[in-house]
Short mmCIF file of C-alpha atoms (C1' of nucleotides) in Angstrom, two decimals:
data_model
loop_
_atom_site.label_atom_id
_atom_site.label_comp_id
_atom_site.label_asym_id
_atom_site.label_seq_id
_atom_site.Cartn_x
_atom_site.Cartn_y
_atom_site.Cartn_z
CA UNK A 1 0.00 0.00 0.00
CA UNK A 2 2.80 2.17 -0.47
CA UNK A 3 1.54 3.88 -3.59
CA UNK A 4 4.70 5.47 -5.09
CA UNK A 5 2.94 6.82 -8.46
CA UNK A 6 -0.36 7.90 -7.22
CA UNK A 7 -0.74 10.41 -9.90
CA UNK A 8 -3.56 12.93 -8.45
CA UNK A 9 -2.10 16.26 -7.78
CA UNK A 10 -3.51 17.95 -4.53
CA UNK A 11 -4.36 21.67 -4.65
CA UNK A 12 -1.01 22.63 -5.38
CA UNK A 13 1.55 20.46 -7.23
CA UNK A 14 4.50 18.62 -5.31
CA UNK A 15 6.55 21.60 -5.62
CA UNK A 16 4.59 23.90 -4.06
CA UNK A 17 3.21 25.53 -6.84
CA UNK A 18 -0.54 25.85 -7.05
CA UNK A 19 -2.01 24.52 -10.26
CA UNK A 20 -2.60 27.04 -12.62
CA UNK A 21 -4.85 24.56 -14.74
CA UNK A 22 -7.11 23.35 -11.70
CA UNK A 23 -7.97 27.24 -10.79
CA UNK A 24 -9.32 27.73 -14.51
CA UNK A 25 -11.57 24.14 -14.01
CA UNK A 26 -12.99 25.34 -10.41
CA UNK A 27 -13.54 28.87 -12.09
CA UNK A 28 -15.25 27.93 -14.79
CA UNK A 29 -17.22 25.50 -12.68
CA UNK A 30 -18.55 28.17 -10.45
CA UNK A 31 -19.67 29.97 -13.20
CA UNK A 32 -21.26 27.37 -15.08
CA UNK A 33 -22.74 25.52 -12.23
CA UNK A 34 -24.10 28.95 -10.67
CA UNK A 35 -25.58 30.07 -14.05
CA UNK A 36 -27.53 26.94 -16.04
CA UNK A 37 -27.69 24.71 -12.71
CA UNK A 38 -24.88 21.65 -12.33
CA UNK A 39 -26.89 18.90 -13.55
CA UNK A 40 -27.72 21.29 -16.89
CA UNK A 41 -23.81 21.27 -16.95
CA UNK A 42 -21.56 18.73 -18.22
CA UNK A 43 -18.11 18.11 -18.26
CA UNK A 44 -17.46 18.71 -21.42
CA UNK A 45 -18.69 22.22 -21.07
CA UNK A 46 -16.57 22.53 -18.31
CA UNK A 47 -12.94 21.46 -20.16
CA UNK A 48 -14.06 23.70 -23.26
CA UNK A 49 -14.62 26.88 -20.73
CA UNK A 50 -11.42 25.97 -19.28
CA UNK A 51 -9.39 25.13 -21.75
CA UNK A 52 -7.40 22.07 -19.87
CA UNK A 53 -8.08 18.48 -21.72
CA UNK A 54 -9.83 15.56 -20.20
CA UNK A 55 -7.03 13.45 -18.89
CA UNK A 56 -5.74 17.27 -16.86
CA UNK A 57 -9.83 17.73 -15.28
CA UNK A 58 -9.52 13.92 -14.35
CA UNK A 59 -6.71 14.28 -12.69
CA UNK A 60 -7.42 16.83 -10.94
CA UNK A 61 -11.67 15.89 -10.11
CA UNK A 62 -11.86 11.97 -10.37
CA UNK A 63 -15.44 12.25 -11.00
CA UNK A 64 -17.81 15.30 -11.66
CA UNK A 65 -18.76 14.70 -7.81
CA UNK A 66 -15.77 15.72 -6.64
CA UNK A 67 -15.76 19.42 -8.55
CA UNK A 68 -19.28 19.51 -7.52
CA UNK A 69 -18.11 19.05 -3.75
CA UNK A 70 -15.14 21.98 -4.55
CA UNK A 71 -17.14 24.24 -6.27
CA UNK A 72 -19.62 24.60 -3.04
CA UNK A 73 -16.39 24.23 -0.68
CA UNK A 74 -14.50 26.95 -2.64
CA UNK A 75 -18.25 28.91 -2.37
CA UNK A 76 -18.11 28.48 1.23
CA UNK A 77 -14.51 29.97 2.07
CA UNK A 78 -14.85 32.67 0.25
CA UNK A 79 -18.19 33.55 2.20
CA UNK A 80 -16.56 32.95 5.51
CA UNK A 81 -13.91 34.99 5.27
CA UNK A 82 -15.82 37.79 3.73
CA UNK A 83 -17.69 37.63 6.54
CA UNK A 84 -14.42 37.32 8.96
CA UNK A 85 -12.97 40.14 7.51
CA UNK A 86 -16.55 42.47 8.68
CA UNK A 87 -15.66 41.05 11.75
CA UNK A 88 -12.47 42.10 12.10
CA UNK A 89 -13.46 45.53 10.45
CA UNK A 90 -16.13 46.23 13.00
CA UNK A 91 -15.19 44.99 16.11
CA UNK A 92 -17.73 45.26 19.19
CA UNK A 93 -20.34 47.18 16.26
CA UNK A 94 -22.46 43.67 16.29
CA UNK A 95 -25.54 45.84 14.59
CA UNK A 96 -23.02 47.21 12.45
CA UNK A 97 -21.59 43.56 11.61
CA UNK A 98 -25.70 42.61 10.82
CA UNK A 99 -25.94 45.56 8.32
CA UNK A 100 -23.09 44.91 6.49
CA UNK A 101 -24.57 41.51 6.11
CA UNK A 102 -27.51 42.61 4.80
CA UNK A 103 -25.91 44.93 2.80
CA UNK A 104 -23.78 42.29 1.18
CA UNK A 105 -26.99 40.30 0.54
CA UNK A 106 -28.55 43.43 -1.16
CA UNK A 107 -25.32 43.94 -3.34
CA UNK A 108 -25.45 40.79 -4.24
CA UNK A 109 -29.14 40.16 -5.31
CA UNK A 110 -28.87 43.52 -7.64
CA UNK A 111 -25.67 42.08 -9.23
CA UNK A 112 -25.82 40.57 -13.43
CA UNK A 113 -26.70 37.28 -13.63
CA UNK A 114 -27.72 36.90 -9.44
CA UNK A 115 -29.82 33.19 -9.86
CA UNK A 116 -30.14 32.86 -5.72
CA UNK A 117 -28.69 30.68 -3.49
CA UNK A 118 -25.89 28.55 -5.08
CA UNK A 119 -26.44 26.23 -2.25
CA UNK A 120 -30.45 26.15 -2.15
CA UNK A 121 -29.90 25.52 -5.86
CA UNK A 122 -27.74 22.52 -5.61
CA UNK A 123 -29.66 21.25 -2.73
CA UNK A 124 -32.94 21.44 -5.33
CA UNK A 125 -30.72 19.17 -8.10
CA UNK A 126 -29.43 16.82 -5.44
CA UNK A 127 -32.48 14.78 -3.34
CA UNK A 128 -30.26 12.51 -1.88
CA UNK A 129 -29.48 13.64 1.67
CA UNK A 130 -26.61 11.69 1.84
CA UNK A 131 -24.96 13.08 -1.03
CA UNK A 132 -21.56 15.03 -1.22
CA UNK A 133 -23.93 17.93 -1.96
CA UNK A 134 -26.25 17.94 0.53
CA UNK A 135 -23.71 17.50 3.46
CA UNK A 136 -21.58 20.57 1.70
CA UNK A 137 -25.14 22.49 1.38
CA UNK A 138 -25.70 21.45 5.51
CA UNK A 139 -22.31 22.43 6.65
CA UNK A 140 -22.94 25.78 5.30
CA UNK A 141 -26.10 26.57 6.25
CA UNK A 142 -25.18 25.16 10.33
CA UNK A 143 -22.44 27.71 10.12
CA UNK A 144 -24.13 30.49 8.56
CA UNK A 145 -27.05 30.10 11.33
CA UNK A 146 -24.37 29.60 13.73
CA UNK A 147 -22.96 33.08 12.94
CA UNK A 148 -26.62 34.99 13.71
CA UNK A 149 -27.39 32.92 16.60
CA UNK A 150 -24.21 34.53 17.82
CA UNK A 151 -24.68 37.67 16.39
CA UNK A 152 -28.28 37.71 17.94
CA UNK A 153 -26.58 36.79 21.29
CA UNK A 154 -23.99 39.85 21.49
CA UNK A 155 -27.16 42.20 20.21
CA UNK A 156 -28.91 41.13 22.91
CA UNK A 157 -31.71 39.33 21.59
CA UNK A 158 -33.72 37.53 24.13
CA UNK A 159 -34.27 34.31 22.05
CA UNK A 160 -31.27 34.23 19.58
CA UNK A 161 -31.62 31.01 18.13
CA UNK A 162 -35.13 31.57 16.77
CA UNK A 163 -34.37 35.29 15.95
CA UNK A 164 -31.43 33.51 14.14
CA UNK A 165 -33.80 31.02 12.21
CA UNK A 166 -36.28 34.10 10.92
CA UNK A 167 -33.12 35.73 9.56
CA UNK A 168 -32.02 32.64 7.87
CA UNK A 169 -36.01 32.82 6.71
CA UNK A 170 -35.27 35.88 5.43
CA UNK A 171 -32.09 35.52 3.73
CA UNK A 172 -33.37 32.48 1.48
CA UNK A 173 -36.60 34.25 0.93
CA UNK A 174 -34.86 37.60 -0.12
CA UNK A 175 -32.32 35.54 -2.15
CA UNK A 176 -35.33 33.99 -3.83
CA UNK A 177 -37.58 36.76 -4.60
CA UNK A 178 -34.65 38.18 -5.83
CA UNK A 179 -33.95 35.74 -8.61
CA UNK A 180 -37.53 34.69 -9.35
CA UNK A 181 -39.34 37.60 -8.53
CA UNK A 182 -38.44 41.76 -9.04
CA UNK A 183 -35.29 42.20 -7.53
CA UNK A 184 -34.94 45.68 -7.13
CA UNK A 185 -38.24 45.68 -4.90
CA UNK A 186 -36.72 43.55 -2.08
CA UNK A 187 -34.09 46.06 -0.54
CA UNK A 188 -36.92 47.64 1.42
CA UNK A 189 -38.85 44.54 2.39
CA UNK A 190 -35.67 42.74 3.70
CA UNK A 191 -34.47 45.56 5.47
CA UNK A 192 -38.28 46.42 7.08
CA UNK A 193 -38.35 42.95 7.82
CA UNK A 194 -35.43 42.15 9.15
CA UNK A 195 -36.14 45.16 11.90
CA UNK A 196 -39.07 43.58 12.19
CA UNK A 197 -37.53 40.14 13.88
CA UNK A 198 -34.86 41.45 15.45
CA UNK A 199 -36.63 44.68 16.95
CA UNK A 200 -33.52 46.27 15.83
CA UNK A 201 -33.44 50.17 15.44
CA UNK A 202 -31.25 52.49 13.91
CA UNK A 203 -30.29 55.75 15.53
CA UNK B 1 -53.67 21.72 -43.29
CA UNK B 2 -57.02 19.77 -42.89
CA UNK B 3 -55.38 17.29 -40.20
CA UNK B 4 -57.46 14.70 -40.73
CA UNK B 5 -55.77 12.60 -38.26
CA UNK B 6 -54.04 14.42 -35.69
CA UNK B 7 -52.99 11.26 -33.46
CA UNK B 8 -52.88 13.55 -30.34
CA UNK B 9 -55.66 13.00 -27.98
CA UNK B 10 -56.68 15.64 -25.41
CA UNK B 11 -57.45 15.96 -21.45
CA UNK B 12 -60.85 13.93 -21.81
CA UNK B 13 -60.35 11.20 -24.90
CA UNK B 14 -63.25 12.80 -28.14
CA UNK B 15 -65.73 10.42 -26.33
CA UNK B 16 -65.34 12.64 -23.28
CA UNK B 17 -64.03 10.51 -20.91
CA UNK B 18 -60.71 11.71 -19.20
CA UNK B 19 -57.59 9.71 -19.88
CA UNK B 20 -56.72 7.02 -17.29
CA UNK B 21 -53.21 6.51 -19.10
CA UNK B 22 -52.80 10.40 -19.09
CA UNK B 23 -53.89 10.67 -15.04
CA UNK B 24 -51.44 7.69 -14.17
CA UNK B 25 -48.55 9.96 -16.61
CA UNK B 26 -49.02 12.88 -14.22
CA UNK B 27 -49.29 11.39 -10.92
CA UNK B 28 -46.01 9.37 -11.88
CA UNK B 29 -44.39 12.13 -12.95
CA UNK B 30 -45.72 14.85 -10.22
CA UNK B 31 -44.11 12.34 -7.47
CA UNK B 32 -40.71 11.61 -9.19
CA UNK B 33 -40.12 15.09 -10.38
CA UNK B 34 -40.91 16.93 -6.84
CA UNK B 35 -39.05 13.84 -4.74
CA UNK B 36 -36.39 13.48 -7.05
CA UNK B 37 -35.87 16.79 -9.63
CA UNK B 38 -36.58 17.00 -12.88
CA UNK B 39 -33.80 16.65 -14.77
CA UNK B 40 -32.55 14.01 -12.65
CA UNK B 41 -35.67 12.07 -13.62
CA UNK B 42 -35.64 10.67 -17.64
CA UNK B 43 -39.11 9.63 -19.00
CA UNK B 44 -38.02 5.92 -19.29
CA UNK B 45 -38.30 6.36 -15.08
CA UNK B 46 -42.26 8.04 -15.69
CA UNK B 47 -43.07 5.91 -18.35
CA UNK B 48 -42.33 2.99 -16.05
CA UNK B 49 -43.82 3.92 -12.65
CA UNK B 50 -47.11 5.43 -14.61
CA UNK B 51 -47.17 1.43 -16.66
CA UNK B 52 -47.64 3.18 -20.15
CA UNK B 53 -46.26 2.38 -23.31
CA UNK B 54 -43.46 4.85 -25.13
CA UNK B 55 -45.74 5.78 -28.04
CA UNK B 56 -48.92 6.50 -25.13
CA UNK B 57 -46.70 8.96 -23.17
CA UNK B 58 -45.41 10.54 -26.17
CA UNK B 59 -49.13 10.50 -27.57
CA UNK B 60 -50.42 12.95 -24.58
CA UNK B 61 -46.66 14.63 -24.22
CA UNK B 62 -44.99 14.97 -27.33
CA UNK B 63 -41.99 15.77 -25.14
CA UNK B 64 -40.74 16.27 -21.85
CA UNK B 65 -41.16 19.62 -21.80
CA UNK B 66 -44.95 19.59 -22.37
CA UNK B 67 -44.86 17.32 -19.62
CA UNK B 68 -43.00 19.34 -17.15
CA UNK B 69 -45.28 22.13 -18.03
CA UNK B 70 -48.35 20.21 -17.20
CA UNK B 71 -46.84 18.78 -13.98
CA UNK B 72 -46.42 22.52 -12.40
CA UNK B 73 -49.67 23.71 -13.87
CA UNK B 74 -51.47 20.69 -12.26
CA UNK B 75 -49.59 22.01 -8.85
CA UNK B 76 -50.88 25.65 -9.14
CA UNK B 77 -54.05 24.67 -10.33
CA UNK B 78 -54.68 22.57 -6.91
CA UNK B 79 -53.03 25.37 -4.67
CA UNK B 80 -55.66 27.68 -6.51
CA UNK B 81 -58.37 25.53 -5.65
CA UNK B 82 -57.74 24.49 -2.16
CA UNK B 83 -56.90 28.82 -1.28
CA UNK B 84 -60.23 29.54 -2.94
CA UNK B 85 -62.01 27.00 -0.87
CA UNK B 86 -60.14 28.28 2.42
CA UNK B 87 -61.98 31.33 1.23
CA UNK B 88 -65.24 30.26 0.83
CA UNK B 89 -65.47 28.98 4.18
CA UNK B 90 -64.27 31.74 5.63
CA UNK B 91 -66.05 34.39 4.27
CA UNK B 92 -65.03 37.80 5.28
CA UNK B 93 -62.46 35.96 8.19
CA UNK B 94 -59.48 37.48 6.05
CA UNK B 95 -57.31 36.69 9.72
CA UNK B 96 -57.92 33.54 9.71
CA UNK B 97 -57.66 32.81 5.94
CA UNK B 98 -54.10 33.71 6.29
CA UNK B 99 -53.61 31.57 9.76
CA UNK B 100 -55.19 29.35 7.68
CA UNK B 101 -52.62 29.48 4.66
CA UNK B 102 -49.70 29.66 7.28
CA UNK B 103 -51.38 26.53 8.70
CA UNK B 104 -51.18 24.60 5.38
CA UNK B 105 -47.98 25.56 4.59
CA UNK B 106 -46.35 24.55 8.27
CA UNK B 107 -48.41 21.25 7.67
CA UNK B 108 -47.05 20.47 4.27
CA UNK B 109 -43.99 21.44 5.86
CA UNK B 110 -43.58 18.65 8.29
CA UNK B 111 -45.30 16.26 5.75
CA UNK B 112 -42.31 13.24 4.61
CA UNK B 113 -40.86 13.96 1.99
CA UNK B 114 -41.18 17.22 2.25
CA UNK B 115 -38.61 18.76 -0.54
CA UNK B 116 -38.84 22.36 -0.36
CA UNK B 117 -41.41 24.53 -3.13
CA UNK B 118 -41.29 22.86 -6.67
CA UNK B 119 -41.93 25.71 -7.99
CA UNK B 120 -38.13 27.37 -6.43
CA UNK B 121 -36.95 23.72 -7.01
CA UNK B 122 -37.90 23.75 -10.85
CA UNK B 123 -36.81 27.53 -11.62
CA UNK B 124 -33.52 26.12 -9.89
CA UNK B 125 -32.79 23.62 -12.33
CA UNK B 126 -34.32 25.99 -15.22
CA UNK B 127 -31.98 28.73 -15.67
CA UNK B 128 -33.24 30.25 -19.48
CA UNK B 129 -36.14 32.76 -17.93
CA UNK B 130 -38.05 32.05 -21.56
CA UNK B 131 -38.26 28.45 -20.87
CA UNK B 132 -41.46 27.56 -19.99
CA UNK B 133 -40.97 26.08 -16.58
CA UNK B 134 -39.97 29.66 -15.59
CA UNK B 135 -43.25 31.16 -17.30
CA UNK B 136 -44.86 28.88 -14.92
CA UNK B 137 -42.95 29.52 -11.88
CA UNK B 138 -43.51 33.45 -12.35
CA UNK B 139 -47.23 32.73 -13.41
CA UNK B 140 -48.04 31.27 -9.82
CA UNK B 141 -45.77 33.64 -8.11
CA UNK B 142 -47.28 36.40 -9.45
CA UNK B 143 -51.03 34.93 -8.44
CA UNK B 144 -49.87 33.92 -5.04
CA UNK B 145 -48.09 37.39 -4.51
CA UNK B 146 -51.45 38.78 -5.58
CA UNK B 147 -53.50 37.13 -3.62
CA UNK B 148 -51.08 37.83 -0.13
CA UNK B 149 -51.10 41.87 -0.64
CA UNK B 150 -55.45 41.20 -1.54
CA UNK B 151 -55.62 39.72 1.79
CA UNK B 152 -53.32 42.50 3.27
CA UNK B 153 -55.54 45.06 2.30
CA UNK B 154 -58.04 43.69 3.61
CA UNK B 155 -56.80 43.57 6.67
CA UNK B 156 -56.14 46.87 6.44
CA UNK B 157 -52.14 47.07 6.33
CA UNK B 158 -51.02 50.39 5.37
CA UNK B 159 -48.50 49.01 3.02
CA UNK B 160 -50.35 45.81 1.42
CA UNK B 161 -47.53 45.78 -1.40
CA UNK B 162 -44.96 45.81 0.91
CA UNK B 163 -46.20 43.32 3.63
CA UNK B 164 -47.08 40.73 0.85
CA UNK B 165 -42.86 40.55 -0.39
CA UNK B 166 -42.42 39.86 3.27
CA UNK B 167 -45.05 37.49 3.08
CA UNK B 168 -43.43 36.00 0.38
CA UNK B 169 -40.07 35.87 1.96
CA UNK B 170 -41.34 34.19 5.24
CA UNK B 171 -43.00 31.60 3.10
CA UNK B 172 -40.21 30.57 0.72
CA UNK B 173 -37.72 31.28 3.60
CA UNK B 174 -39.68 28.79 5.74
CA UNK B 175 -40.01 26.13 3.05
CA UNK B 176 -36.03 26.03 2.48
CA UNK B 177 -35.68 25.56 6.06
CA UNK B 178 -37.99 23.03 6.15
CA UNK B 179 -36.52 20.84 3.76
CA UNK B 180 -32.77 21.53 4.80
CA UNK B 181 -32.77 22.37 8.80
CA UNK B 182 -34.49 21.08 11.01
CA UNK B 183 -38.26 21.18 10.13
CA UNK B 184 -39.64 20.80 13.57
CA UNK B 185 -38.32 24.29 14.54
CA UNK B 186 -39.41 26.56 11.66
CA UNK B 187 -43.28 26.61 12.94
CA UNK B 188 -42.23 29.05 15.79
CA UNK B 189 -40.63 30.90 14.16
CA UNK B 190 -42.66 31.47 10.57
CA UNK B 191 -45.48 32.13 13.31
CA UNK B 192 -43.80 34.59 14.87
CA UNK B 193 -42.11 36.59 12.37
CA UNK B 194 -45.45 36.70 10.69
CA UNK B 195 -47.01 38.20 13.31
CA UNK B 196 -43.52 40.88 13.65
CA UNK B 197 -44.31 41.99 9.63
CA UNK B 198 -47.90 41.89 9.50
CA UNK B 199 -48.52 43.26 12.77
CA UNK B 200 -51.26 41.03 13.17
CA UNK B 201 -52.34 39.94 16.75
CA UNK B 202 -54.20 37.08 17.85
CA UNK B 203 -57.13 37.94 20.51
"C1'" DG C 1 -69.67 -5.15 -38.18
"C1'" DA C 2 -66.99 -1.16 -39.69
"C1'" DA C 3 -64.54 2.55 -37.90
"C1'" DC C 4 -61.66 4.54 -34.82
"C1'" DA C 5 -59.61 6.34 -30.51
"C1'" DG C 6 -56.59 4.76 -27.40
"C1'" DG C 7 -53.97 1.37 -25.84
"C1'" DT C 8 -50.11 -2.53 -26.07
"C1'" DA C 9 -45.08 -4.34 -27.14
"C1'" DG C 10 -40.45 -3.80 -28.18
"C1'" DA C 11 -36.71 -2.30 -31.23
"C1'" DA C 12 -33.90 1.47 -32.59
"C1'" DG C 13 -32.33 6.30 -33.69
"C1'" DG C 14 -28.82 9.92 -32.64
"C1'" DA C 15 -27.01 12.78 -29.23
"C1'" DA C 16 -25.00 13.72 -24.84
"C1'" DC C 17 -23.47 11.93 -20.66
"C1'" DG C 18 -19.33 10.65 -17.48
"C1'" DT C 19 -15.25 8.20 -17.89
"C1'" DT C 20 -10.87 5.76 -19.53
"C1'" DC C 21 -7.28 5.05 -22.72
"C1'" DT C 22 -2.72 5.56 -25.38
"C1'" DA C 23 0.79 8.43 -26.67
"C1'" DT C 24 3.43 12.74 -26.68
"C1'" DC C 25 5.37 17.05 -24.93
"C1'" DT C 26 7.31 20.68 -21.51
"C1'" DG C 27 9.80 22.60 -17.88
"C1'" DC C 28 11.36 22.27 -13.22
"C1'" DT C 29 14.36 20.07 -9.82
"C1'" DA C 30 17.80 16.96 -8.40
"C1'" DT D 1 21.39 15.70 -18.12
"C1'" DA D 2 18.38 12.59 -16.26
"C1'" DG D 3 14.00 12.19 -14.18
"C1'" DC D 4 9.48 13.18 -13.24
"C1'" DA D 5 5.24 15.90 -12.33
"C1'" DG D 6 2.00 17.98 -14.96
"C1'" DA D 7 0.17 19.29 -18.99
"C1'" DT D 8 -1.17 18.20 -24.00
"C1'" DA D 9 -4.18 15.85 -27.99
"C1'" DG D 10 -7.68 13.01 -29.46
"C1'" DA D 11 -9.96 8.61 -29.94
"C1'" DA D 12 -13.11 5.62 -27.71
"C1'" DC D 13 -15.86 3.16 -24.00
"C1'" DG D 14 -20.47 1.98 -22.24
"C1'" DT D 15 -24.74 4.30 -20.51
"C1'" DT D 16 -28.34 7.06 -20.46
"C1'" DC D 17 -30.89 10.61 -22.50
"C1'" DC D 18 -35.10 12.00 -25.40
"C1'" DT D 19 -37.40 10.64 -29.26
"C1'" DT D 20 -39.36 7.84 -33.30
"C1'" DC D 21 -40.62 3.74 -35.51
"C1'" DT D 22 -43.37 -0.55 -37.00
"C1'" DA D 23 -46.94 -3.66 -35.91
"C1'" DC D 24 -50.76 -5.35 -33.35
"C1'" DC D 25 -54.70 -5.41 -29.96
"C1'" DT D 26 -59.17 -3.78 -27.42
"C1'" DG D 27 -63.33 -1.71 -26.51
"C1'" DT D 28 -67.03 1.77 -27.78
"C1'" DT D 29 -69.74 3.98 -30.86
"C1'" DC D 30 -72.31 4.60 -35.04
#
DNA sequence: GAACAGGTAGAAGGAACGTTCTATCTGCTA
DNA sequence: TAGCAGATAGAACGTTCCTTCTACCTGTTC
């Protein structure tokens, strides 16, 4: 079992060097997957958008799974240390941390091409609740509602775990109406809503 | 152009009587697309569960598209129904119609195999907004919005526009949590941040 | 009993899917 | 300069996808 020639590079190559070709493959994943949906997607699509050939993406992603599992994982780190870096920004300013968020959302739902949740997406493609997906999908959504329970807790809140849950309500919802429904209309029913729950007021 | 023999038959077969092949097609195909997604479902899996014949299915859908179509317009068409009956037996009672629709929708919640709103689900996997499954999804959308800011002027909110987005948001916020947290826990708090927007109070 | 709508059975089309293969090249690092 | 990781090119595998075909049977309705 000594497996001198197992020939899968890991993120970066044996010397150090991060692959150049694997970045192109998870960045044309995200935006394929994101836009048209990752069962609409194949591999294929995936090697021509990233110009690598099939032997490089196999290496690399054994199966389509795999880059399914990175693409959300990669989605995931970003997302925490965006948020990490609010943190760190405004520290102590916990309604000032929520805002941001909020903000963020907003930004995000008016951007080109916003089609909602990347993970409420894949979790709609992928019924299987033991598959890669769904446990990537979980992971992030116990952390994310992690984050407000705690956020909730330094703000005060006297039930932060359910004021937590509404906001997570309100997140997917927003995210939703945003794709499906007019998105330039939800700023001021998110916000009104959100202060709302939390009973939060500005100055 | 006469057509003499357009092969196609309708709803109800030209003697009138409704299709028992057809019914067995979309109750087949209603179960496996919402439990399973669409595109992860081919019509060899529809045609087999509904016991038709190739050339039958493909005589009532002459493809999987029409089919799809059907399947979300027999959804809306049943949630039209069943919220115009609510009404009728609540006449006037425009409270408890909506405790009423919160009711259903917390029930349906915690029904097995509960998978979220098809409607979210299919737009997920649909990303073209001229494909038809997106007509659809915006079609009942646009009804069920309708129907939310009706009721919220008649219960006299000063902002009925307004208050039915929220609406909106709790309910497809509360249906995503359903089907990936923990679906026990989302009755509180839909109930309660209903009550926070609407500013509706129970005696 | 003729006509016909609606059903049965099973084979087969072409395209796209995810995946594996052989064979060759490039540019570090030892 | 030898070696080796990592990339290249392109053909090909078996499956599944959606769709179409030919041929025959059944029950009602005029």
């Amino acid at each position: 079992m000594g497996d001198p020639a197992d020939s899968r590079p890991a993120t970066r190559g044996a010397s150090g060097r991060p692959s150049a070709a694997r970045e192109r493959i998870l960045t044309a994943a995200d935006r394929l997957f994101y836009r048209e949906g990752i069962r609409a997607v194949g591999v294929e699509r995936v090697i021509a958008e990233a110009q690598v050939t099939r032997v490089t993406f196999y290496r690399h992603f054994p199966a389509k799974d795999d880059l399914i599992a990175t693409y959300l994982a990669v989605r995931s780190q970003r997302e925490r240390e965006a948020l990490a870096e609010v943190r760190a920004a405004l520290p102590g300013d916990h309604g000032g941390v929520l805002r941001a968020i909020v903000d963020a959302l907003i930004a995000e739902s008016r951007s080109p091409g916003f089609r909602g949740c990347p993970y409420v997406n894949a979790a709609a493609e992928y019924a299987d609740p033991d598959h890669p997906v769904r446990h990537a999908v979980a992971e992030h959504r116990a952390w994310f509602t992690g984050q407000m329970a705690e956020l909730m807790t330094e703000l005060g809140h006297p039930d932060p775990d359910l004021a937590a849950e509404q906001m997570m309500m309100l997140r997917d919802g927003a995210m939703t109406a945003a794709y499906l429904d007019d998105r330039e209309r939800i700023a001021a029913a998110l916000v009104a809503a959100g202060r709302a729950v939390v009973g939060y007021r500005e100055e």
